[in-house]
XYZ file of C-alpha atoms in Angstrom:
345
model
C 6.434 30.941 -51.962
C 7.195 34.611 -51.242
C 5.946 37.314 -53.613
C 6.588 41.044 -53.543
C 3.740 43.338 -54.652
C 4.560 46.782 -56.006
C 1.461 48.971 -55.726
C 2.460 52.281 -54.214
C -0.562 54.572 -54.551
C -3.164 55.995 -54.500
C -5.266 54.852 -51.536
C -8.037 53.587 -53.792
C -5.578 51.735 -56.027
C -3.965 50.084 -53.007
C -7.344 48.999 -51.639
C -8.368 47.695 -55.079
C -5.416 45.268 -54.953
C -6.556 43.511 -51.765
C -9.085 41.126 -53.425
C -6.318 39.784 -55.678
C -4.288 38.963 -52.548
C -7.290 37.091 -51.120
C -7.702 35.089 -54.346
C -4.031 34.168 -54.418
C -3.908 33.064 -50.797
C -6.959 30.829 -51.251
C -5.546 29.291 -54.427
C -1.985 28.998 -53.102
C -2.082 28.601 -49.291
C 1.723 28.483 -49.148
C 2.069 31.995 -50.533
C 3.336 34.928 -48.441
C 3.228 38.517 -49.674
C 5.351 41.553 -48.960
C 4.221 44.908 -50.340
C 5.894 48.144 -51.467
C 3.560 51.088 -50.830
C 3.713 54.844 -50.309
C 4.471 55.666 -46.677
C 1.143 57.468 -46.186
C -0.806 54.300 -47.060
C 1.430 51.777 -45.284
C -1.305 50.844 -42.798
C -3.604 49.426 -45.480
C -1.695 46.345 -46.784
C -0.873 45.321 -43.208
C -4.580 44.796 -42.536
C -4.629 41.782 -44.876
C -3.627 38.529 -43.127
C -1.660 37.275 -46.172
C 0.705 40.280 -46.092
C 3.765 39.627 -43.969
C 5.876 42.736 -44.419
C 5.156 46.244 -45.684
C 8.017 48.213 -47.259
C 7.223 51.945 -47.242
C 8.455 54.082 -50.108
C 8.403 57.876 -50.324
C 8.358 58.630 -54.055
C 5.957 61.544 -53.553
C 8.377 63.122 -51.101
C 11.612 62.109 -52.818
C 10.687 63.465 -56.235
C 10.688 67.004 -54.807
C 14.488 66.743 -54.788
C 15.594 63.638 -56.662
C 19.354 64.194 -56.467
C 19.321 64.774 -52.732
C 16.989 61.792 -52.209
C 19.191 59.373 -54.175
C 22.167 60.384 -52.046
C 20.303 60.006 -48.771
C 20.611 57.145 -46.241
C 16.837 56.699 -46.560
C 17.184 55.700 -50.218
C 19.928 53.202 -49.411
C 17.791 51.726 -46.637
C 14.888 51.332 -49.052
C 17.025 49.448 -51.589
C 18.372 47.238 -48.808
C 14.805 46.451 -47.680
C 13.893 45.375 -51.230
C 16.784 42.928 -51.259
C 16.537 41.647 -47.702
C 14.270 38.743 -48.638
C 14.494 36.183 -51.400
C 11.447 36.583 -53.657
C 10.148 33.963 -56.036
C 8.323 36.674 -57.968
C 7.717 40.412 -57.925
C 4.404 41.647 -59.356
C 4.034 45.233 -60.505
C 0.303 45.719 -59.960
C 0.394 49.375 -61.024
C 1.773 49.447 -64.564
C 3.477 52.825 -64.281
C 7.061 53.851 -64.995
C 7.672 54.570 -61.296
C 6.418 51.136 -60.217
C 8.318 49.388 -63.024
C 11.484 51.167 -61.871
C 11.000 49.802 -58.349
C 10.316 46.346 -59.778
C 13.656 46.436 -61.606
C 15.483 47.044 -58.325
C 14.365 43.663 -56.973
C 16.559 40.651 -57.718
C 13.697 38.334 -58.657
C 11.640 37.282 -61.688
C 9.135 40.023 -62.500
C 5.566 40.095 -63.790
C 3.255 42.853 -64.922
C 0.841 44.055 -67.569
C 1.802 43.970 -71.229
C 2.190 47.201 -73.181
C -1.405 47.107 -74.436
C -2.736 46.762 -70.892
C -0.486 48.985 -68.754
C -1.478 52.555 -67.973
C 1.998 53.611 -69.137
C 2.935 51.132 -71.915
C 6.692 51.638 -71.619
C 6.525 50.115 -68.122
C 5.937 46.683 -69.671
C 9.560 46.485 -70.835
C 10.638 46.135 -67.190
C 8.989 42.737 -66.738
C 10.134 39.257 -67.671
C 6.547 38.013 -67.779
C 3.842 40.207 -69.358
C 0.109 39.568 -69.277
C -2.852 40.958 -71.187
C -5.761 42.325 -69.169
C -8.594 44.286 -70.860
C -8.611 47.975 -69.985
C -12.416 48.017 -69.934
C -12.597 45.928 -66.749
C -13.024 47.402 -63.283
C -9.680 48.039 -61.570
C -10.333 45.311 -58.977
C -11.015 42.730 -61.681
C -7.977 43.821 -63.699
C -5.690 43.210 -60.754
C -7.360 39.907 -59.903
C -6.801 38.778 -63.504
C -3.141 39.849 -63.435
C -2.431 37.932 -60.221
C -4.249 34.817 -61.441
C -2.195 34.747 -64.644
C 1.097 35.542 -62.944
C 0.636 32.928 -60.198
C -1.075 30.256 -62.291
C -4.542 29.767 -60.840
C -8.134 30.265 -61.982
C -10.343 32.918 -60.476
C -13.001 31.481 -58.145
C -16.487 30.728 -59.431
C -19.755 29.887 -57.717
C -21.871 26.738 -58.020
C -23.445 28.233 -61.152
C -20.037 28.644 -62.762
C -20.205 32.440 -62.620
C -17.198 34.413 -61.302
C -17.386 35.311 -57.629
C -17.028 38.907 -56.531
C -13.683 39.832 -55.035
C -13.158 39.699 -51.268
C -10.972 42.381 -49.681
C -9.954 40.001 -46.902
C -10.138 42.600 -44.114
C -11.973 41.749 -40.897
C -13.977 44.876 -39.931
C -14.170 43.662 -36.329
C -10.486 44.462 -35.842
C -11.485 48.143 -35.880
C -14.431 47.951 -33.478
C -14.179 49.888 -30.238
C -15.189 48.607 -26.832
C -18.552 50.403 -26.924
C -21.413 49.988 -29.398
C -22.042 53.079 -31.518
C -25.560 54.465 -31.779
C -27.068 54.648 -35.297
C -24.918 57.017 -37.305
C -24.086 58.034 -40.857
C -20.567 59.107 -41.821
C -20.074 61.803 -44.447
C -16.860 61.402 -46.446
C -16.929 64.938 -47.773
C -13.248 65.502 -48.644
C -11.607 64.843 -52.005
C -8.686 66.217 -53.965
C -10.481 67.945 -56.849
C -12.805 70.894 -56.363
C -15.249 69.662 -59.017
C -15.666 66.323 -57.180
C -16.924 68.016 -54.006
C -20.611 67.609 -53.211
C -22.004 71.105 -52.510
C -21.832 72.204 -48.869
C -25.418 73.448 -49.095
C -26.465 69.900 -50.027
C -24.371 68.254 -47.289
C -25.989 70.528 -44.726
C -29.519 69.753 -45.920
C -28.775 66.005 -45.885
C -27.374 66.267 -42.357
C -30.499 68.075 -41.161
C -32.735 65.382 -42.641
C -30.736 62.517 -41.139
C -30.595 64.015 -37.661
C -34.358 64.590 -37.720
C -34.702 60.896 -38.592
C -32.741 59.973 -35.451
C -29.235 59.415 -36.854
C -26.017 60.987 -35.698
C -23.887 62.396 -38.502
C -20.098 62.092 -38.168
C -17.603 64.131 -40.173
C -13.957 62.996 -40.417
C -11.305 65.243 -41.945
C -7.589 65.146 -42.761
C -6.433 68.692 -43.520
C -7.321 72.004 -41.919
C -9.438 73.197 -44.864
C -11.419 69.935 -44.621
C -11.972 70.553 -40.914
C -13.293 74.036 -41.700
C -15.714 72.561 -44.258
C -16.884 69.993 -41.702
C -17.498 72.771 -39.167
C -19.557 74.729 -41.696
C -21.656 71.652 -42.491
C -22.218 70.957 -38.777
C -22.945 74.533 -37.709
C -26.348 74.899 -36.074
C -27.368 71.217 -36.378
C -27.696 69.137 -33.223
C -26.419 65.599 -33.677
C -23.650 66.394 -36.153
C -20.153 65.647 -34.861
C -16.907 66.976 -36.312
C -14.422 64.270 -35.370
C -10.871 64.896 -34.170
C -8.085 64.350 -36.651
C -7.573 60.600 -37.131
C -5.040 58.354 -38.832
C -6.243 55.692 -41.283
C -6.670 53.166 -38.477
C -8.872 55.646 -36.631
C -10.964 56.467 -39.699
C -11.399 52.748 -40.354
C -12.721 52.388 -36.810
C -15.286 55.124 -37.431
C -16.374 53.617 -40.753
C -16.582 50.056 -39.429
C -19.197 51.094 -36.875
C -21.283 53.296 -39.166
C -24.867 52.428 -40.076
C -24.151 53.894 -43.514
C -21.717 56.143 -45.333
C -22.260 58.868 -47.904
C -19.076 59.545 -49.874
C -17.770 61.615 -52.720
C -15.268 60.074 -55.142
C -12.420 59.657 -52.652
C -9.999 57.043 -51.363
C -11.831 56.747 -48.068
C -14.926 55.698 -49.992
C -12.977 52.652 -51.170
C -11.988 51.955 -47.576
C -15.670 51.988 -46.635
C -16.338 49.433 -49.392
C -13.440 47.268 -48.215
C -14.979 47.190 -44.732
C -18.330 46.160 -46.262
C -20.100 49.239 -44.908
C -23.255 50.175 -46.863
C -22.269 53.264 -48.829
C -23.868 55.724 -51.235
C -21.118 57.192 -53.416
C -21.736 60.445 -55.279
C -20.170 61.055 -58.690
C -20.149 64.329 -60.604
C -17.368 64.711 -63.198
C -16.121 61.139 -62.775
C -17.610 57.736 -63.579
C -17.717 54.696 -61.283
C -17.535 52.239 -64.175
C -13.808 51.454 -63.952
C -12.730 52.659 -60.517
C -15.934 53.125 -58.517
C -16.473 51.783 -55.004
C -16.490 47.978 -55.386
C -18.266 45.459 -53.204
C -21.526 44.490 -51.578
C -23.945 47.218 -50.469
C -22.276 49.842 -52.673
C -24.637 52.250 -54.428
C -23.415 54.706 -57.070
C -25.337 57.906 -57.788
C -24.166 59.872 -60.816
C -25.310 63.473 -61.132
C -25.511 63.063 -64.915
C -28.363 60.561 -64.498
C -30.675 63.083 -62.806
C -32.615 66.024 -64.165
C -32.376 69.356 -62.417
C -34.936 71.973 -61.473
C -32.467 73.669 -59.111
C -30.920 77.086 -59.649
C -27.604 75.896 -61.085
C -25.935 79.252 -60.404
C -26.580 78.827 -56.683
C -24.983 75.372 -56.495
C -21.200 74.974 -56.467
C -19.966 72.891 -58.189
C -22.867 73.163 -60.612
C -22.324 69.659 -61.970
C -23.912 68.285 -58.782
C -27.016 70.485 -58.987
C -29.280 67.631 -60.242
C -28.238 65.272 -57.434
C -30.179 66.895 -54.617
C -29.995 65.920 -50.939
C -33.630 64.770 -51.151
C -32.673 62.259 -53.829
C -29.644 61.054 -51.872
C -31.699 60.637 -48.716
C -34.434 58.755 -50.564
C -31.929 56.162 -51.808
C -30.182 56.005 -48.442
C -33.440 55.515 -46.557
C -34.986 52.936 -48.864
C -31.981 50.828 -49.826
C -29.707 51.027 -46.792
C -31.503 52.328 -43.725
C -34.748 50.559 -44.745
C -36.978 53.388 -43.662
C -39.749 55.192 -45.463
C -38.234 58.431 -46.841
C -41.015 60.556 -45.391
C -38.615 63.386 -44.558
C -37.167 63.607 -48.047
C -38.748 66.650 -49.583
């Protein structure tokens, strides 16, 4: 059985779909998946052993000039790629108009969320088979439920009859280098919204504490302004490394060999979870309830759950003022690094 998945973006959404692929492959060993995904995230689905072919799409780029894009050879090549294989089913795992539109281009039976469950209800009219999935579930569990209904299997349960947690199906060892990394903590400091950034003053204080405790601190980045932030965090602290620019494969290699990760609400935080790396994720204006980092060894710290004695005017963004570096280090030391937090304030 060959199934096409349509889940184009964002990075976190793509990663959240992987456990559903693992469930399906275990329930239906004969199944083979292909996957339509934004070109910038095309590496991710290919890491799952049940995914045979990845079909990149460039909606983010094409929509800048739709008329020119539709007339381009690239668009024709994309449509040809969708129709190259015979598919027994196409599953729109996104529930958006753009993903439903792609689903309609495939000459195969289609499945997706019903209008009460989809993020954009009108998308449901594109599918032959529509399934109800509660919106109050975590995104990983929503997608697992959709796949189970569409492909006709029950979600796995343990000996006690309770549902088992989803498995991303990625082997972290595929990213290991030839040399063993010394104890290190990776800071995933970059995100798309200014109000989701953990304050630089706090990152710097946390880096100082960790290096005094004997850990290297590693700072990846993707854009030039992120590199400049990393350099400011690292300035004057021995043991803090600003990494070279890396692709997703390279970042995965760094994360896979980390002792721990501290992350803001960002797609790379979901990659850390998928690699089963112990991670403390920091949330300010957003909530982890529906789309937070999912998996074992994932700790969520929400600024709203802490009281502040800090000078809010001195902390930018102010929403993170209550979540001090001392508090982050205390959780990191006790629950992940298993050390007494003697250096934390």
